[in-house]
Amino acid sequence: MILPNDFDAYCFDLDGTIYLGDKLLPGVKETIQIIRKTGKKVLFITNSPTLTREEGKMRLQQLGIAAELEEILTAPYLAGLYFSVFEPDATVFIIGEEAIRTELRNFSIQTTVDPMKATHVLAGMDRSFTYNDLQFAMDAVRNCRNFIITNPDSSCPVPGGFIPDTLSLAKAIEVASGQKISKVIGKPDTFYSDQMVGLLDVDRQKILVIGDRLDTDVQLGKAQGFATCLVLTGISSEADVESTGIRPDYVIENMTNLFCSIDEDAMVEGRDGGLVGSCQPDPLNEELLG
Amino acid sequence: MILPNDFDAYCFDLDGTIYLGDKLLPGVKETIQIIRKTGKKVLFITNSPTLTREEGKMRLQQLGIAAELEEILTAPYLAGLYFSVFEPDATVFIIGEEAIRTELRNFSIQTTVDPMKATHVLAGMDRSFTYNDLQFAMDAVRNCRNFIITNPDSSCPVPGGFIPDTLSLAKAIEVASGQKISKVIGKPDTFYSDQMVGLLDVDRQKILVIGDRLDTDVQLGKAQGFATCLVLTGISSEADVESTGIRPDYVIENMTNLFCSIDEDAMVEGRDGGLVGSCQPDPLNEELLG
């Protein structure tokens, strides 16, 4: 089981972890309250390619979760930061929604709608994507230096199912153009974790990453020496833990189970070889919630 | 060099081999004339997912090439045939253009626009493809028994460049749904070559396949014991022969070089280890053309 003092920083994915569509997931509000009350750090880390940092803050606020701008990392923000650090002179052709354009503008990165003028193509999920966009992106990728994508997610959890995410559109562009994706910006890339560590300024082993995806959230934690917790409210299932071999330190059914006593009847192997899982609220945490 | 009597049947790809957009490619008309005059068999074999057999015949006719319906194989026709042979009771959700719907109707295969009612998903190039189609296809593939595609082409040659073809859209669906493509109907699949052999009724080694793609046309020929000729007017280049290791028996610059004397200055390794390539018209063929 986890007690709030076990870690110095708690990093939460958003879609499928904090909320699903426009609904907070169970136990999220109480969990954040406990962390805030114990004075631990919080970071919201999403690969969503359709959110600016500002929009992420507003979205959380609307759901009753207060957060500072500096407590939020989104894929479009990271993409803007990436170009400003490594490719400040790029001219970028974008497949993606407004959030990507906004964050690149915030970092003063030049963009173009002419496939033949692009030095880089940046692709993220685009819910208005068409065959013509695919054609333009194909031409741009064949013509440019680097094909970069905001995040490696194949689908995104929404109420009642999933919607196609960045990797799905990116693979269409990759196959049509015959050119490989050269860089993936979002989790689990080290560019993402480096920003997390920079913002948090605590020991890596005192960071807990909580997310619904094994291949992004948990993978990032494992590669970076963070502790990891899979929450089963989004993409990945307990069966996926077996089939992928990506083993988080903790697996919880939903966020009400993050800080709680162990239920002996529903457990999986935890960080130290011990067992964790679906459980009862801990009296200590009950007290913190008041 | 090839003489018209060297083979009993000549099988021509269409896009990038016979025509590009609405223009016949050089030497095509004369080459077909020679074959017709010598009484050899002709088959037009295209992976184009946007042509019915009837439309293929009309398209050739408009360009001055006469052909019987039985001399034309297209991916939508083959898809209809495939379902009628192997999955006659299927209910098919289609991503693709009208040609696919028409050929499935010709074979009395049931189709649906409801992703949840499909037993099979059939995908082909669709120039009106949108993110919503991707979403529907993703749901249908997650729900159905088999995900089938009309052809494995990643792009299609058009005047001035290329457009995204079936495999590009199919990969987006594959990644979003997390389900693999289970069957590819077009060249180089054996279902395609079996139809060719059935229609031609000649020895395999007396069949010459002429096409612009190493991975479909030439690959099909090599797997099936047909002779193969790559024409450099479409997708694949001479450099691709080196990089892929798929070695056609003949490589010609364009169709004017199919029946001709060797030009010693521009040659590549041919079928028997000899050299063929860019060349001068043969007096015998000149005579046949009258």
mmCIF file with all atom_site columns, N, CA and C in Angstrom, chain B residues 30-58:
data_model
loop_
_atom_site.group_PDB
_atom_site.id
_atom_site.type_symbol
_atom_site.label_atom_id
_atom_site.label_alt_id
_atom_site.label_comp_id
_atom_site.label_asym_id
_atom_site.label_entity_id
_atom_site.label_seq_id
_atom_site.pdbx_PDB_ins_code
_atom_site.Cartn_x
_atom_site.Cartn_y
_atom_site.Cartn_z
_atom_site.occupancy
_atom_site.B_iso_or_equiv
_atom_site.pdbx_formal_charge
_atom_site.auth_seq_id
_atom_site.auth_comp_id
_atom_site.auth_asym_id
_atom_site.auth_atom_id
_atom_site.pdbx_PDB_model_num
ATOM 1  N N  . GLU B 1 30 ? 1.849   0.463   -79.221 1.00 0.00 ? 30 GLU B N  1
ATOM 2  C CA . GLU B 1 30 ? 2.603   -0.342  -80.184 1.00 0.00 ? 30 GLU B CA 1
ATOM 3  C C  . GLU B 1 30 ? 2.899   -1.740  -79.618 1.00 0.00 ? 30 GLU B C  1
ATOM 4  N N  . THR B 1 31 ? 3.244   -1.778  -78.342 1.00 0.00 ? 31 THR B N  1
ATOM 5  C CA . THR B 1 31 ? 3.557   -3.061  -77.707 1.00 0.00 ? 31 THR B CA 1
ATOM 6  C C  . THR B 1 31 ? 2.337   -3.984  -77.708 1.00 0.00 ? 31 THR B C  1
ATOM 7  N N  . ILE B 1 32 ? 1.187   -3.438  -77.333 1.00 0.00 ? 32 ILE B N  1
ATOM 8  C CA . ILE B 1 32 ? -0.044  -4.254  -77.309 1.00 0.00 ? 32 ILE B CA 1
ATOM 9  C C  . ILE B 1 32 ? -0.385  -4.706  -78.734 1.00 0.00 ? 32 ILE B C  1
ATOM 10 N N  . GLN B 1 33 ? -0.196  -3.806  -79.698 1.00 0.00 ? 33 GLN B N  1
ATOM 11 C CA . GLN B 1 33 ? -0.447  -4.157  -81.111 1.00 0.00 ? 33 GLN B CA 1
ATOM 12 C C  . GLN B 1 33 ? 0.382   -5.361  -81.538 1.00 0.00 ? 33 GLN B C  1
ATOM 13 N N  . ILE B 1 34 ? 1.668   -5.328  -81.176 1.00 0.00 ? 34 ILE B N  1
ATOM 14 C CA . ILE B 1 34 ? 2.564   -6.438  -81.546 1.00 0.00 ? 34 ILE B CA 1
ATOM 15 C C  . ILE B 1 34 ? 2.063   -7.747  -80.934 1.00 0.00 ? 34 ILE B C  1
ATOM 16 N N  . ILE B 1 35 ? 1.710   -7.694  -79.655 1.00 0.00 ? 35 ILE B N  1
ATOM 17 C CA . ILE B 1 35 ? 1.247   -8.906  -78.966 1.00 0.00 ? 35 ILE B CA 1
ATOM 18 C C  . ILE B 1 35 ? -0.048  -9.435  -79.605 1.00 0.00 ? 35 ILE B C  1
ATOM 19 N N  . ARG B 1 36 ? -0.966  -8.532  -79.888 1.00 0.00 ? 36 ARG B N  1
ATOM 20 C CA . ARG B 1 36 ? -2.229  -8.940  -80.526 1.00 0.00 ? 36 ARG B CA 1
ATOM 21 C C  . ARG B 1 36 ? -1.964  -9.567  -81.898 1.00 0.00 ? 36 ARG B C  1
ATOM 22 N N  . LYS B 1 37 ? -1.057  -8.934  -82.674 1.00 0.00 ? 37 LYS B N  1
ATOM 23 C CA . LYS B 1 37 ? -0.776  -9.432  -84.027 1.00 0.00 ? 37 LYS B CA 1
ATOM 24 C C  . LYS B 1 37 ? -0.149  -10.813 -84.011 1.00 0.00 ? 37 LYS B C  1
ATOM 25 N N  . THR B 1 38 ? 0.660   -11.095 -82.971 1.00 0.00 ? 38 THR B N  1
ATOM 26 C CA . THR B 1 38 ? 1.296   -12.413 -82.901 1.00 0.00 ? 38 THR B CA 1
ATOM 27 C C  . THR B 1 38 ? 0.382   -13.438 -82.230 1.00 0.00 ? 38 THR B C  1
ATOM 28 N N  . GLY B 1 39 ? -0.829  -13.020 -81.845 1.00 0.00 ? 39 GLY B N  1
ATOM 29 C CA . GLY B 1 39 ? -1.813  -13.963 -81.308 1.00 0.00 ? 39 GLY B CA 1
ATOM 30 C C  . GLY B 1 39 ? -1.544  -14.420 -79.883 1.00 0.00 ? 39 GLY B C  1
ATOM 31 N N  . LYS B 1 40 ? -0.680  -13.691 -79.171 1.00 0.00 ? 40 LYS B N  1
ATOM 32 C CA . LYS B 1 40 ? -0.402  -14.052 -77.779 1.00 0.00 ? 40 LYS B CA 1
ATOM 33 C C  . LYS B 1 40 ? -1.502  -13.489 -76.864 1.00 0.00 ? 40 LYS B C  1
ATOM 34 N N  . LYS B 1 41 ? -1.605  -14.086 -75.667 1.00 0.00 ? 41 LYS B N  1
ATOM 35 C CA . LYS B 1 41 ? -2.649  -13.637 -74.740 1.00 0.00 ? 41 LYS B CA 1
ATOM 36 C C  . LYS B 1 41 ? -2.223  -12.383 -73.967 1.00 0.00 ? 41 LYS B C  1
ATOM 37 N N  . VAL B 1 42 ? -3.226  -11.572 -73.617 1.00 0.00 ? 42 VAL B N  1
ATOM 38 C CA . VAL B 1 42 ? -2.983  -10.346 -72.856 1.00 0.00 ? 42 VAL B CA 1
ATOM 39 C C  . VAL B 1 42 ? -3.874  -10.364 -71.625 1.00 0.00 ? 42 VAL B C  1
ATOM 40 N N  . LEU B 1 43 ? -3.304  -9.944  -70.472 1.00 0.00 ? 43 LEU B N  1
ATOM 41 C CA . LEU B 1 43 ? -4.123  -9.776  -69.265 1.00 0.00 ? 43 LEU B CA 1
ATOM 42 C C  . LEU B 1 43 ? -3.708  -8.464  -68.604 1.00 0.00 ? 43 LEU B C  1
ATOM 43 N N  . PHE B 1 44 ? -4.699  -7.656  -68.219 1.00 0.00 ? 44 PHE B N  1
ATOM 44 C CA . PHE B 1 44 ? -4.412  -6.422  -67.498 1.00 0.00 ? 44 PHE B CA 1
ATOM 45 C C  . PHE B 1 44 ? -4.670  -6.691  -66.017 1.00 0.00 ? 44 PHE B C  1
ATOM 46 N N  . ILE B 1 45 ? -3.627  -6.507  -65.211 1.00 0.00 ? 45 ILE B N  1
ATOM 47 C CA . ILE B 1 45 ? -3.708  -6.898  -63.792 1.00 0.00 ? 45 ILE B CA 1
ATOM 48 C C  . ILE B 1 45 ? -3.387  -5.681  -62.921 1.00 0.00 ? 45 ILE B C  1
ATOM 49 N N  . THR B 1 46 ? -4.426  -5.119  -62.320 1.00 0.00 ? 46 THR B N  1
ATOM 50 C CA . THR B 1 46 ? -4.195  -3.933  -61.502 1.00 0.00 ? 46 THR B CA 1
ATOM 51 C C  . THR B 1 46 ? -4.614  -4.171  -60.056 1.00 0.00 ? 46 THR B C  1
ATOM 52 N N  . ASN B 1 47 ? -3.901  -3.556  -59.133 1.00 0.00 ? 47 ASN B N  1
ATOM 53 C CA . ASN B 1 47 ? -4.302  -3.541  -57.728 1.00 0.00 ? 47 ASN B CA 1
ATOM 54 C C  . ASN B 1 47 ? -5.169  -2.325  -57.426 1.00 0.00 ? 47 ASN B C  1
ATOM 55 N N  . SER B 1 48 ? -5.448  -1.505  -58.420 1.00 0.00 ? 48 SER B N  1
ATOM 56 C CA . SER B 1 48 ? -6.229  -0.284  -58.170 1.00 0.00 ? 48 SER B CA 1
ATOM 57 C C  . SER B 1 48 ? -7.541  -0.622  -57.469 1.00 0.00 ? 48 SER B C  1
ATOM 58 N N  . PRO B 1 49 ? -7.757  -0.043  -56.273 1.00 0.00 ? 49 PRO B N  1
ATOM 59 C CA . PRO B 1 49 ? -8.987  -0.344  -55.538 1.00 0.00 ? 49 PRO B CA 1
ATOM 60 C C  . PRO B 1 49 ? -10.154 0.547   -55.963 1.00 0.00 ? 49 PRO B C  1
ATOM 61 N N  . THR B 1 50 ? -9.960  1.347   -57.020 1.00 0.00 ? 50 THR B N  1
ATOM 62 C CA . THR B 1 50 ? -11.028 2.275   -57.425 1.00 0.00 ? 50 THR B CA 1
ATOM 63 C C  . THR B 1 50 ? -11.592 1.945   -58.804 1.00 0.00 ? 50 THR B C  1
ATOM 64 N N  . LEU B 1 51 ? -11.306 0.739   -59.298 1.00 0.00 ? 51 LEU B N  1
ATOM 65 C CA . LEU B 1 51 ? -11.778 0.332   -60.629 1.00 0.00 ? 51 LEU B CA 1
ATOM 66 C C  . LEU B 1 51 ? -12.542 -0.986  -60.573 1.00 0.00 ? 51 LEU B C  1
ATOM 67 N N  . THR B 1 52 ? -13.758 -1.004  -61.144 1.00 0.00 ? 52 THR B N  1
ATOM 68 C CA . THR B 1 52 ? -14.402 -2.286  -61.411 1.00 0.00 ? 52 THR B CA 1
ATOM 69 C C  . THR B 1 52 ? -13.776 -2.845  -62.696 1.00 0.00 ? 52 THR B C  1
ATOM 70 N N  . ARG B 1 53 ? -14.068 -4.099  -63.001 1.00 0.00 ? 53 ARG B N  1
ATOM 71 C CA . ARG B 1 53 ? -13.582 -4.653  -64.273 1.00 0.00 ? 53 ARG B CA 1
ATOM 72 C C  . ARG B 1 53 ? -14.149 -3.861  -65.448 1.00 0.00 ? 53 ARG B C  1
ATOM 73 N N  . GLU B 1 54 ? -15.441 -3.560  -65.371 1.00 0.00 ? 54 GLU B N  1
ATOM 74 C CA . GLU B 1 54 ? -16.128 -2.812  -66.433 1.00 0.00 ? 54 GLU B CA 1
ATOM 75 C C  . GLU B 1 54 ? -15.469 -1.445  -66.639 1.00 0.00 ? 54 GLU B C  1
ATOM 76 N N  . GLU B 1 55 ? -15.184 -0.757  -65.518 1.00 0.00 ? 55 GLU B N  1
ATOM 77 C CA . GLU B 1 55 ? -14.543 0.564   -65.612 1.00 0.00 ? 55 GLU B CA 1
ATOM 78 C C  . GLU B 1 55 ? -13.126 0.461   -66.178 1.00 0.00 ? 55 GLU B C  1
ATOM 79 N N  . GLY B 1 56 ? -12.433 -0.622  -65.815 1.00 0.00 ? 56 GLY B N  1
ATOM 80 C CA . GLY B 1 56 ? -11.093 -0.844  -66.345 1.00 0.00 ? 56 GLY B CA 1
ATOM 81 C C  . GLY B 1 56 ? -11.126 -0.994  -67.866 1.00 0.00 ? 56 GLY B C  1
ATOM 82 N N  . LYS B 1 57 ? -12.113 -1.750  -68.334 1.00 0.00 ? 57 LYS B N  1
ATOM 83 C CA . LYS B 1 57 ? -12.282 -1.950  -69.780 1.00 0.00 ? 57 LYS B CA 1
ATOM 84 C C  . LYS B 1 57 ? -12.563 -0.612  -70.482 1.00 0.00 ? 57 LYS B C  1
ATOM 85 N N  . MET B 1 58 ? -13.472 0.189   -69.888 1.00 0.00 ? 58 MET B N  1
ATOM 86 C CA . MET B 1 58 ? -13.826 1.476   -70.484 1.00 0.00 ? 58 MET B CA 1
ATOM 87 C C  . MET B 1 58 ? -12.641 2.430   -70.492 1.00 0.00 ? 58 MET B C  1
#
